[in-house]
PDB file of C-alpha atoms in Angstrom:
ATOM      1  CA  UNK A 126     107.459 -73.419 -41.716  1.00  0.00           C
ATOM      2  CA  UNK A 127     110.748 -73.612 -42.770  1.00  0.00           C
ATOM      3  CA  UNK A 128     113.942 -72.003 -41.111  1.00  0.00           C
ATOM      4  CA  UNK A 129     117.471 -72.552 -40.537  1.00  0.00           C
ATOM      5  CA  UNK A 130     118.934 -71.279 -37.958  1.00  0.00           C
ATOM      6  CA  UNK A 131     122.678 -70.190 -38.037  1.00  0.00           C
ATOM      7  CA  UNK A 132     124.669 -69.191 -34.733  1.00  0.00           C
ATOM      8  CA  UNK A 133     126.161 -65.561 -34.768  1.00  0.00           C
ATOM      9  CA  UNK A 134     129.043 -64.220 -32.466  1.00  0.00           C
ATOM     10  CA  UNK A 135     127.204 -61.046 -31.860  1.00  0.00           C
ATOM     11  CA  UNK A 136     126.226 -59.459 -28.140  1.00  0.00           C
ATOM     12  CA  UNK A 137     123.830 -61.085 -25.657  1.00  0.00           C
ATOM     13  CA  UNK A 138     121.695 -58.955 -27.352  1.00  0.00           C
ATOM     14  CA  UNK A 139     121.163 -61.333 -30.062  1.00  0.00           C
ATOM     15  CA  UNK A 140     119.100 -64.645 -29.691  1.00  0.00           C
ATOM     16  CA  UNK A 141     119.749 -66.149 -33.370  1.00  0.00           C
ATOM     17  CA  UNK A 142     120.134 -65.159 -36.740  1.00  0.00           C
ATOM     18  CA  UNK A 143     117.035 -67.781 -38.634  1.00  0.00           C
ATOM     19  CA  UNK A 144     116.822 -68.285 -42.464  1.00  0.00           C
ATOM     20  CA  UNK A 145     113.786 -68.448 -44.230  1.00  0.00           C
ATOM     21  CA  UNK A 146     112.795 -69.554 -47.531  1.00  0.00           C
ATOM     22  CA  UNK A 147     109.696 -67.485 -49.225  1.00  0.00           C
ATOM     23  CA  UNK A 148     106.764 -68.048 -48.525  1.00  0.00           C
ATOM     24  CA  UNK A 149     107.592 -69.187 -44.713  1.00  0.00           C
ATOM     25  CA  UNK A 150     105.467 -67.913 -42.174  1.00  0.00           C
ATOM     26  CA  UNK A 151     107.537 -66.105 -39.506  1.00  0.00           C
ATOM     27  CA  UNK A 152     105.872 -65.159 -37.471  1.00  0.00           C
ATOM     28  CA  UNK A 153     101.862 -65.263 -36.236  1.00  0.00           C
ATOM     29  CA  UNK A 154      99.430 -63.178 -34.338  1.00  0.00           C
ATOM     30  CA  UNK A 155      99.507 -63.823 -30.587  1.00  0.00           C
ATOM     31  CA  UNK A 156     101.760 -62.923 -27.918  1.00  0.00           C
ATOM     32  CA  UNK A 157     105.665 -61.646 -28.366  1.00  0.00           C
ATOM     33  CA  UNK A 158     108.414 -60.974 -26.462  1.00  0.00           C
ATOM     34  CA  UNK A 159     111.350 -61.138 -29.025  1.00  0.00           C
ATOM     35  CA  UNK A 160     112.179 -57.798 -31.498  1.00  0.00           C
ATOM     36  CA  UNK A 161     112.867 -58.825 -35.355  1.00  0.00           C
ATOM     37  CA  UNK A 162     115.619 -57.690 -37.491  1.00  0.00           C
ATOM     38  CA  UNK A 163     115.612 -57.985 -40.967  1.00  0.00           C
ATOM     39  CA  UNK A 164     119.521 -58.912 -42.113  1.00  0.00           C
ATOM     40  CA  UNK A 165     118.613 -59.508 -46.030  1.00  0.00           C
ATOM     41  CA  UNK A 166     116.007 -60.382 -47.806  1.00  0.00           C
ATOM     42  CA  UNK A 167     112.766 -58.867 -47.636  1.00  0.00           C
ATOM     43  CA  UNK A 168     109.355 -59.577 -44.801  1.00  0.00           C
ATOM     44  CA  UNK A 169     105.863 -58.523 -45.652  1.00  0.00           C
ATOM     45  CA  UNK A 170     103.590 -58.025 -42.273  1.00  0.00           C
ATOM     46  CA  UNK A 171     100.191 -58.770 -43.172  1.00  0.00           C
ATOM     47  CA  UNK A 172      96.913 -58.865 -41.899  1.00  0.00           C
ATOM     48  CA  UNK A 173      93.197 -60.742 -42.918  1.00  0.00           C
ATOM     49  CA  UNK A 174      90.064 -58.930 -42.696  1.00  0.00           C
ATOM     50  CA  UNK A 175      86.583 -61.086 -41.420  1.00  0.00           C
ATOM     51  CA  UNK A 176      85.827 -62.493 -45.506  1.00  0.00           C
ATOM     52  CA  UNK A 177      89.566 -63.938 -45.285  1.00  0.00           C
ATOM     53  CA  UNK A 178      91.141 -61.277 -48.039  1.00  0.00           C
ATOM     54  CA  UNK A 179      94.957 -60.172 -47.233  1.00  0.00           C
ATOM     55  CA  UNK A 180      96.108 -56.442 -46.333  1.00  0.00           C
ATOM     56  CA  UNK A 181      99.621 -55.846 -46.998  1.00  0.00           C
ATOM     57  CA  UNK A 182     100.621 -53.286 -44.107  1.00  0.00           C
ATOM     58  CA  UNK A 183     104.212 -52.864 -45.072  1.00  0.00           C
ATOM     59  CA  UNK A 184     107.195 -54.536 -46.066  1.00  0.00           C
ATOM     60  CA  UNK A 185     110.363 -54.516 -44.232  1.00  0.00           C
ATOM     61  CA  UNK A 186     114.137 -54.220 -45.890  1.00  0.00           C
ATOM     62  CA  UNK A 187     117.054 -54.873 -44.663  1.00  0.00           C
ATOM     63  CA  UNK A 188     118.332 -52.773 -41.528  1.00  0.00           C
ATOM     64  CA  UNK A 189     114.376 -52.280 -40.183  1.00  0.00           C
ATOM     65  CA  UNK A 190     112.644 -53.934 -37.455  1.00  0.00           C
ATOM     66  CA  UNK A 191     109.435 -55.664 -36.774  1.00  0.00           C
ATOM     67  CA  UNK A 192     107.787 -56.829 -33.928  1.00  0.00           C
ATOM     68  CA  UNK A 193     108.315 -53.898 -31.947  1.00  0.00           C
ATOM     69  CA  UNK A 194     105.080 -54.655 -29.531  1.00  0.00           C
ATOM     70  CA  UNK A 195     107.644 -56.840 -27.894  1.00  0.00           C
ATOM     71  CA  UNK A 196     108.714 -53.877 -26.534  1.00  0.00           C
ATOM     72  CA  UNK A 197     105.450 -53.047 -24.856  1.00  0.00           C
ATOM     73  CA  UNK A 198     104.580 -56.917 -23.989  1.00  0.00           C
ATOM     74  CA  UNK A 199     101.533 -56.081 -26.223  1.00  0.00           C
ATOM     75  CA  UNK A 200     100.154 -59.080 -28.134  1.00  0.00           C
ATOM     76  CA  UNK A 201     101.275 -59.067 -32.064  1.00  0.00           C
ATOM     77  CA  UNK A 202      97.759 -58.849 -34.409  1.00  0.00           C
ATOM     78  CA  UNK A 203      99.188 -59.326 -38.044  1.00  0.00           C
ATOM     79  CA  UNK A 204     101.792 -62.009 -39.811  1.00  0.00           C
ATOM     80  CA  UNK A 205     105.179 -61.349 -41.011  1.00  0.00           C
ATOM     81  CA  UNK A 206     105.989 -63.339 -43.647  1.00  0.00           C
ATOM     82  CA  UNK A 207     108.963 -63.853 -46.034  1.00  0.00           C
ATOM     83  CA  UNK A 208     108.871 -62.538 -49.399  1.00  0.00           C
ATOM     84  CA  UNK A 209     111.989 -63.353 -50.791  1.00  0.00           C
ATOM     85  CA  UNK A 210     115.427 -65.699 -49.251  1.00  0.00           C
ATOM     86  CA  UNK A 211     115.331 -63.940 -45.663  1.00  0.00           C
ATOM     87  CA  UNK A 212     118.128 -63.759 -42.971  1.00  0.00           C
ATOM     88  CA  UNK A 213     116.358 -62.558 -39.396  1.00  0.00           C
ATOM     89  CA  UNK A 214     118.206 -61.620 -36.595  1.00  0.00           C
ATOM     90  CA  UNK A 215     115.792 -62.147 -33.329  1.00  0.00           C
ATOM     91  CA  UNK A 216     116.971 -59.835 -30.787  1.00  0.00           C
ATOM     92  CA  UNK A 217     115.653 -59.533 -26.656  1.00  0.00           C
ATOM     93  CA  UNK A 218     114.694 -56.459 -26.266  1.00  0.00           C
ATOM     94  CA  UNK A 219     115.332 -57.073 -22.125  1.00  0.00           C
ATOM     95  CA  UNK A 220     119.247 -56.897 -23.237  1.00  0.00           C
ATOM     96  CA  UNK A 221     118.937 -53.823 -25.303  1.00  0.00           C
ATOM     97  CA  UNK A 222     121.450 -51.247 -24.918  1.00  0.00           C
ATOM     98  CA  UNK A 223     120.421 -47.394 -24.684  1.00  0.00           C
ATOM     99  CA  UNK A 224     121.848 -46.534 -27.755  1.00  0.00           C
ATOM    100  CA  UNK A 225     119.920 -49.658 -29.198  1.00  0.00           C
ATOM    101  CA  UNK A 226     116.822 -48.597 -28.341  1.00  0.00           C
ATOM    102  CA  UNK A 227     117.384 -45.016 -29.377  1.00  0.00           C
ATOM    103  CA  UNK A 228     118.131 -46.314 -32.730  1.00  0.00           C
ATOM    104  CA  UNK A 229     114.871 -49.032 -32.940  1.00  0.00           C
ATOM    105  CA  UNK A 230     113.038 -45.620 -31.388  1.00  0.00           C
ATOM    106  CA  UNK A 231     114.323 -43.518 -34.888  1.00  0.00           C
ATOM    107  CA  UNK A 232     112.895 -46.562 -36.917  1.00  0.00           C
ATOM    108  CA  UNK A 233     109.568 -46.693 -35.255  1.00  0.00           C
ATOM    109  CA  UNK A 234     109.425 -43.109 -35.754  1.00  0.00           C
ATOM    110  CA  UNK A 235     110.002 -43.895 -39.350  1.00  0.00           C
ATOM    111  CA  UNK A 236     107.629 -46.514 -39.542  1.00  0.00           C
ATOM    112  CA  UNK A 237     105.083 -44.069 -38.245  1.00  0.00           C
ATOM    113  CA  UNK A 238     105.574 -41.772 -40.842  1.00  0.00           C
ATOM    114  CA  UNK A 239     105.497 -44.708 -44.108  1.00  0.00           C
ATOM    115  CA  UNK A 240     102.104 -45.636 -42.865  1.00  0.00           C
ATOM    116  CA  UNK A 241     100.886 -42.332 -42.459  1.00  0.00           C
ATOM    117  CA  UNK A 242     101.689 -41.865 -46.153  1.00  0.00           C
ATOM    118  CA  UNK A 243     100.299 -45.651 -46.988  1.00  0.00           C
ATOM    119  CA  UNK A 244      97.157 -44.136 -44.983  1.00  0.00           C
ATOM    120  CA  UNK A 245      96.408 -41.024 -47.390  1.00  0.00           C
ATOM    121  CA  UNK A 246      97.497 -43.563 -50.470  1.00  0.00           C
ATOM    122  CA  UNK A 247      94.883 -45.358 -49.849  1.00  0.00           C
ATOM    123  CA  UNK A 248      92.248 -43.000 -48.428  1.00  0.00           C
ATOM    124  CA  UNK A 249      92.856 -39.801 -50.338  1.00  0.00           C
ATOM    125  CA  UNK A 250      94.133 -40.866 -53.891  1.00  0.00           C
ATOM    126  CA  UNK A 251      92.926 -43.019 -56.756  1.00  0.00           C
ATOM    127  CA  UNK A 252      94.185 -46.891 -57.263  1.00  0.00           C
ATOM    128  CA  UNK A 253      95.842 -45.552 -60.344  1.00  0.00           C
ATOM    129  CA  UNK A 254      98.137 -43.228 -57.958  1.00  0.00           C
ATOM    130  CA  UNK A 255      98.360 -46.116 -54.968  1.00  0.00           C
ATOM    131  CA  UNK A 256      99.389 -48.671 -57.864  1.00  0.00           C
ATOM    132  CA  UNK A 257     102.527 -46.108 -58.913  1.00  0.00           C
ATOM    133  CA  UNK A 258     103.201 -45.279 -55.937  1.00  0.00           C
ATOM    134  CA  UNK A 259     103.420 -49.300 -54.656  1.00  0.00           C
ATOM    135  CA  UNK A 260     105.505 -50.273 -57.570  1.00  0.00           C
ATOM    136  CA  UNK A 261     108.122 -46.942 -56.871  1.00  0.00           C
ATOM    137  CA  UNK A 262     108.299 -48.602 -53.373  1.00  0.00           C
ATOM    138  CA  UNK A 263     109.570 -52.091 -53.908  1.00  0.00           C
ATOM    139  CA  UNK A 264     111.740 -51.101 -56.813  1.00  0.00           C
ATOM    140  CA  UNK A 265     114.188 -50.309 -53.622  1.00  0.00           C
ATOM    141  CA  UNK A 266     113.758 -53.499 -52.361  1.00  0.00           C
ATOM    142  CA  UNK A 267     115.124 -57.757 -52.551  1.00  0.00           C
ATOM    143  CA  UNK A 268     111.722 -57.664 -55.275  1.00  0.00           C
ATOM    144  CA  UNK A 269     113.521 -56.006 -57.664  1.00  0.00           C
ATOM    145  CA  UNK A 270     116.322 -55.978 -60.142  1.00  0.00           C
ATOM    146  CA  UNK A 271     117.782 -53.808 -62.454  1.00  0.00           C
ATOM    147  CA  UNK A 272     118.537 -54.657 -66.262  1.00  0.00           C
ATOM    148  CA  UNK A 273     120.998 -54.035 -68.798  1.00  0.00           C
ATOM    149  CA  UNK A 274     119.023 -51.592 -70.273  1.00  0.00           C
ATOM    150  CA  UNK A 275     119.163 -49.657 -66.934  1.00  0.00           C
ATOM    151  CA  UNK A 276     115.143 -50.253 -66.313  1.00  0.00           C
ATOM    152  CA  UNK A 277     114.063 -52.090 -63.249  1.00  0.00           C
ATOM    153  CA  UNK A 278     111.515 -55.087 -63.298  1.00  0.00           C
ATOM    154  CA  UNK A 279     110.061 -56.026 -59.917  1.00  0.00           C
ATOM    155  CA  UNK A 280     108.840 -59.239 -59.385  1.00  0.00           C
ATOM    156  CA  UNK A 281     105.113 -59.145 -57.900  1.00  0.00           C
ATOM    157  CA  UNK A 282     101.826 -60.727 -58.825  1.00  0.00           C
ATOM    158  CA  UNK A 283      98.951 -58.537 -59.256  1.00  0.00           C
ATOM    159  CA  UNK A 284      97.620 -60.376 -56.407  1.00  0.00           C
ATOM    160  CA  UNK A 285     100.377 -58.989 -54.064  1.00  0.00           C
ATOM    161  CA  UNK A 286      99.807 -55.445 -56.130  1.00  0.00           C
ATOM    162  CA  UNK A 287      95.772 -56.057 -54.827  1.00  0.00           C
ATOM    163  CA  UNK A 288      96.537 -56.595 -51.032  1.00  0.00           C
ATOM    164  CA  UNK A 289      98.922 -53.777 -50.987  1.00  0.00           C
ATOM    165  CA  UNK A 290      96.540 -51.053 -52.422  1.00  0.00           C
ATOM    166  CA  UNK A 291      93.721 -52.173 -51.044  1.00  0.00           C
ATOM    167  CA  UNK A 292      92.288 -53.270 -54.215  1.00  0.00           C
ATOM    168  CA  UNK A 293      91.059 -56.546 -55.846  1.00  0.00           C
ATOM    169  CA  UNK A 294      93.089 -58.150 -58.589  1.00  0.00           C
ATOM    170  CA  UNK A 295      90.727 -58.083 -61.233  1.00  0.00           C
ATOM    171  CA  UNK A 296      90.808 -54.073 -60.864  1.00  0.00           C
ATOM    172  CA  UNK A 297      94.542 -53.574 -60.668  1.00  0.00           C
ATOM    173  CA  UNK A 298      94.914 -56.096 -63.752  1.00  0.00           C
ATOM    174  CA  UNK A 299      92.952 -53.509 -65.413  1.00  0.00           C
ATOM    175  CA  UNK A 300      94.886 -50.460 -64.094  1.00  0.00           C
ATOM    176  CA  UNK A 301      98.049 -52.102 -65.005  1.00  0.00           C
ATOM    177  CA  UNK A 302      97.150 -52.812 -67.958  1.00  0.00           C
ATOM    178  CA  UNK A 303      96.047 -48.867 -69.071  1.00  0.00           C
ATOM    179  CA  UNK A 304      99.602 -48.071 -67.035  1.00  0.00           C
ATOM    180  CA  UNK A 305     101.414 -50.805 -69.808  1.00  0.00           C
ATOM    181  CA  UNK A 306      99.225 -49.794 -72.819  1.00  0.00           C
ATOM    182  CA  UNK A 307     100.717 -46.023 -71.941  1.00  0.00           C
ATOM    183  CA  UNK A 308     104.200 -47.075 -71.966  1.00  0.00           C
ATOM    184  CA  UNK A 309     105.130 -46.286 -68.624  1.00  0.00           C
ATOM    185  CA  UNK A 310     105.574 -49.956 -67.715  1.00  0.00           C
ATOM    186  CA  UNK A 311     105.581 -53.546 -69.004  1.00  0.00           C
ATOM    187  CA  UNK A 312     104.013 -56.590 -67.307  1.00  0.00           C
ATOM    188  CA  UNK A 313     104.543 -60.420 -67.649  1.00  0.00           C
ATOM    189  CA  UNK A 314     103.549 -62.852 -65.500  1.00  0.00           C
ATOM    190  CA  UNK A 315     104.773 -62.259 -61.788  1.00  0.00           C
ATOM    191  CA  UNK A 316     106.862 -59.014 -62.963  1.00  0.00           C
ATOM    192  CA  UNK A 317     106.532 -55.660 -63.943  1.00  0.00           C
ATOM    193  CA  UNK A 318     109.130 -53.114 -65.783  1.00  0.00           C
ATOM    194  CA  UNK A 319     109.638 -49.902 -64.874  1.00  0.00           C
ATOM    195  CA  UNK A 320     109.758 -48.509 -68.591  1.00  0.00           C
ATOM    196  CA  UNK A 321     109.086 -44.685 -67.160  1.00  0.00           C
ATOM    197  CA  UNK A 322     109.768 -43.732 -64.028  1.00  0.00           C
ATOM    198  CA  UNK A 323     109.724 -40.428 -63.867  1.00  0.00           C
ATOM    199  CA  UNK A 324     105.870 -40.822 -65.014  1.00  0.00           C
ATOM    200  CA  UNK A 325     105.123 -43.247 -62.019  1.00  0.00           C
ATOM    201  CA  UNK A 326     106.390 -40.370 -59.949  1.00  0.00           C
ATOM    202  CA  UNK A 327     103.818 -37.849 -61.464  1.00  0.00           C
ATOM    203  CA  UNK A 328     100.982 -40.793 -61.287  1.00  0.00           C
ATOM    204  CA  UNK A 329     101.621 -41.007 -57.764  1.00  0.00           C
ATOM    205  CA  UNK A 330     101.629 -37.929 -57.120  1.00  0.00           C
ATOM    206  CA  UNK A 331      98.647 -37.039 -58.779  1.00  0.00           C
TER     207      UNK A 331
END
């Protein structure tokens, strides 16, 4: 794993403010008692089911929190991981002020409510609709970029497409590729184009 860590002048609250390349594991399952803060960049938490395949369970931008089971002392069952160049600031949740935890309360609250939605993406619609939906999600995030031509092309795999839709990647290649052929996006290797978003909004919907 690498990090770098860089000392902030910020309240007791604050442990350290780590760097992390992509790729870098942050942090494993097992026991926590430190509260994460993303600062830039963006951190994918992650679990494995029993065959050894990879569930994206959401990805965290910059101003959100993870490992909030810290809070309870509860032990942590998933990986975070960084996606893209990551700044983290590890906080102790034992120096938290009121008004900090009200605010990390709002975000968990938040939280709740994403993953309900992720839940009846991937329970109640089609892949074609969880695909949409997926790529309308990380075009707000350190994944994406925006052109001169005003589109936005994401960079993702269809890999990372598969783990967050709860797909395989041989199906979503073949998804995309029906979403491309329609001209409501283009894909290259590790990126996609928005080319119609508006549409994506209907698919995902739908």
């Amino acid at each position: 794993m690498q990090t770098q860590s860089q000392k902030t002048q910020h309240t007791p609250t604050f442990v350290d403010t780590v760097s992390y390349r992509p790729g870098a594991v942050i942090l494993y399952p097992g026991q926590s008692d430190m509260l994460y803060r993303v600062a830039s960049g963006l951190v994918r938490v992650h679990t494995m089911d029993d065959d050894g395949n990879g569930l994206t369970l959401r990805y965290v931008k910059p101003g959100e929190y993870f490992g909030e089971e810290a809070l309870a002392g509860m032990p942590r069952a998933y990986f975070a991981e960084a996606v893209t160049d990551s700044s983290v600031d590890v906080i102790n949740p034992a120096l938290m002020t009121s008004e900090e935890n009200l605010v990390v309360t709002t975000h968990l609250v938040r939280t709740l409510e994403r993953a309900y939605e992720s839940i009846y993406r991937l329970v109640g619609k089609r892949l074609r609709a969880r695909i949409a939906g997926e790529l309308l999600e990380l075009k707000d995030t350190a994944l994406a970029t925006r052109l001169e031509s005003g589109e936005t092309m994401i960079y993702a795999t269809h890999d990372e497409l598969a783990a967050a839709v709860g797909s395989v990647r041989e199906t979503v290649t073949k998804v995309v590729g029906e979403l491309g052929r329609e001209g409501v996006i283009s894909a290259g290797y590790g990126k996609i184009t928005l080319k119609d978003e508006a549409a994506l909004r209907d698919i995902a919907a739908g």
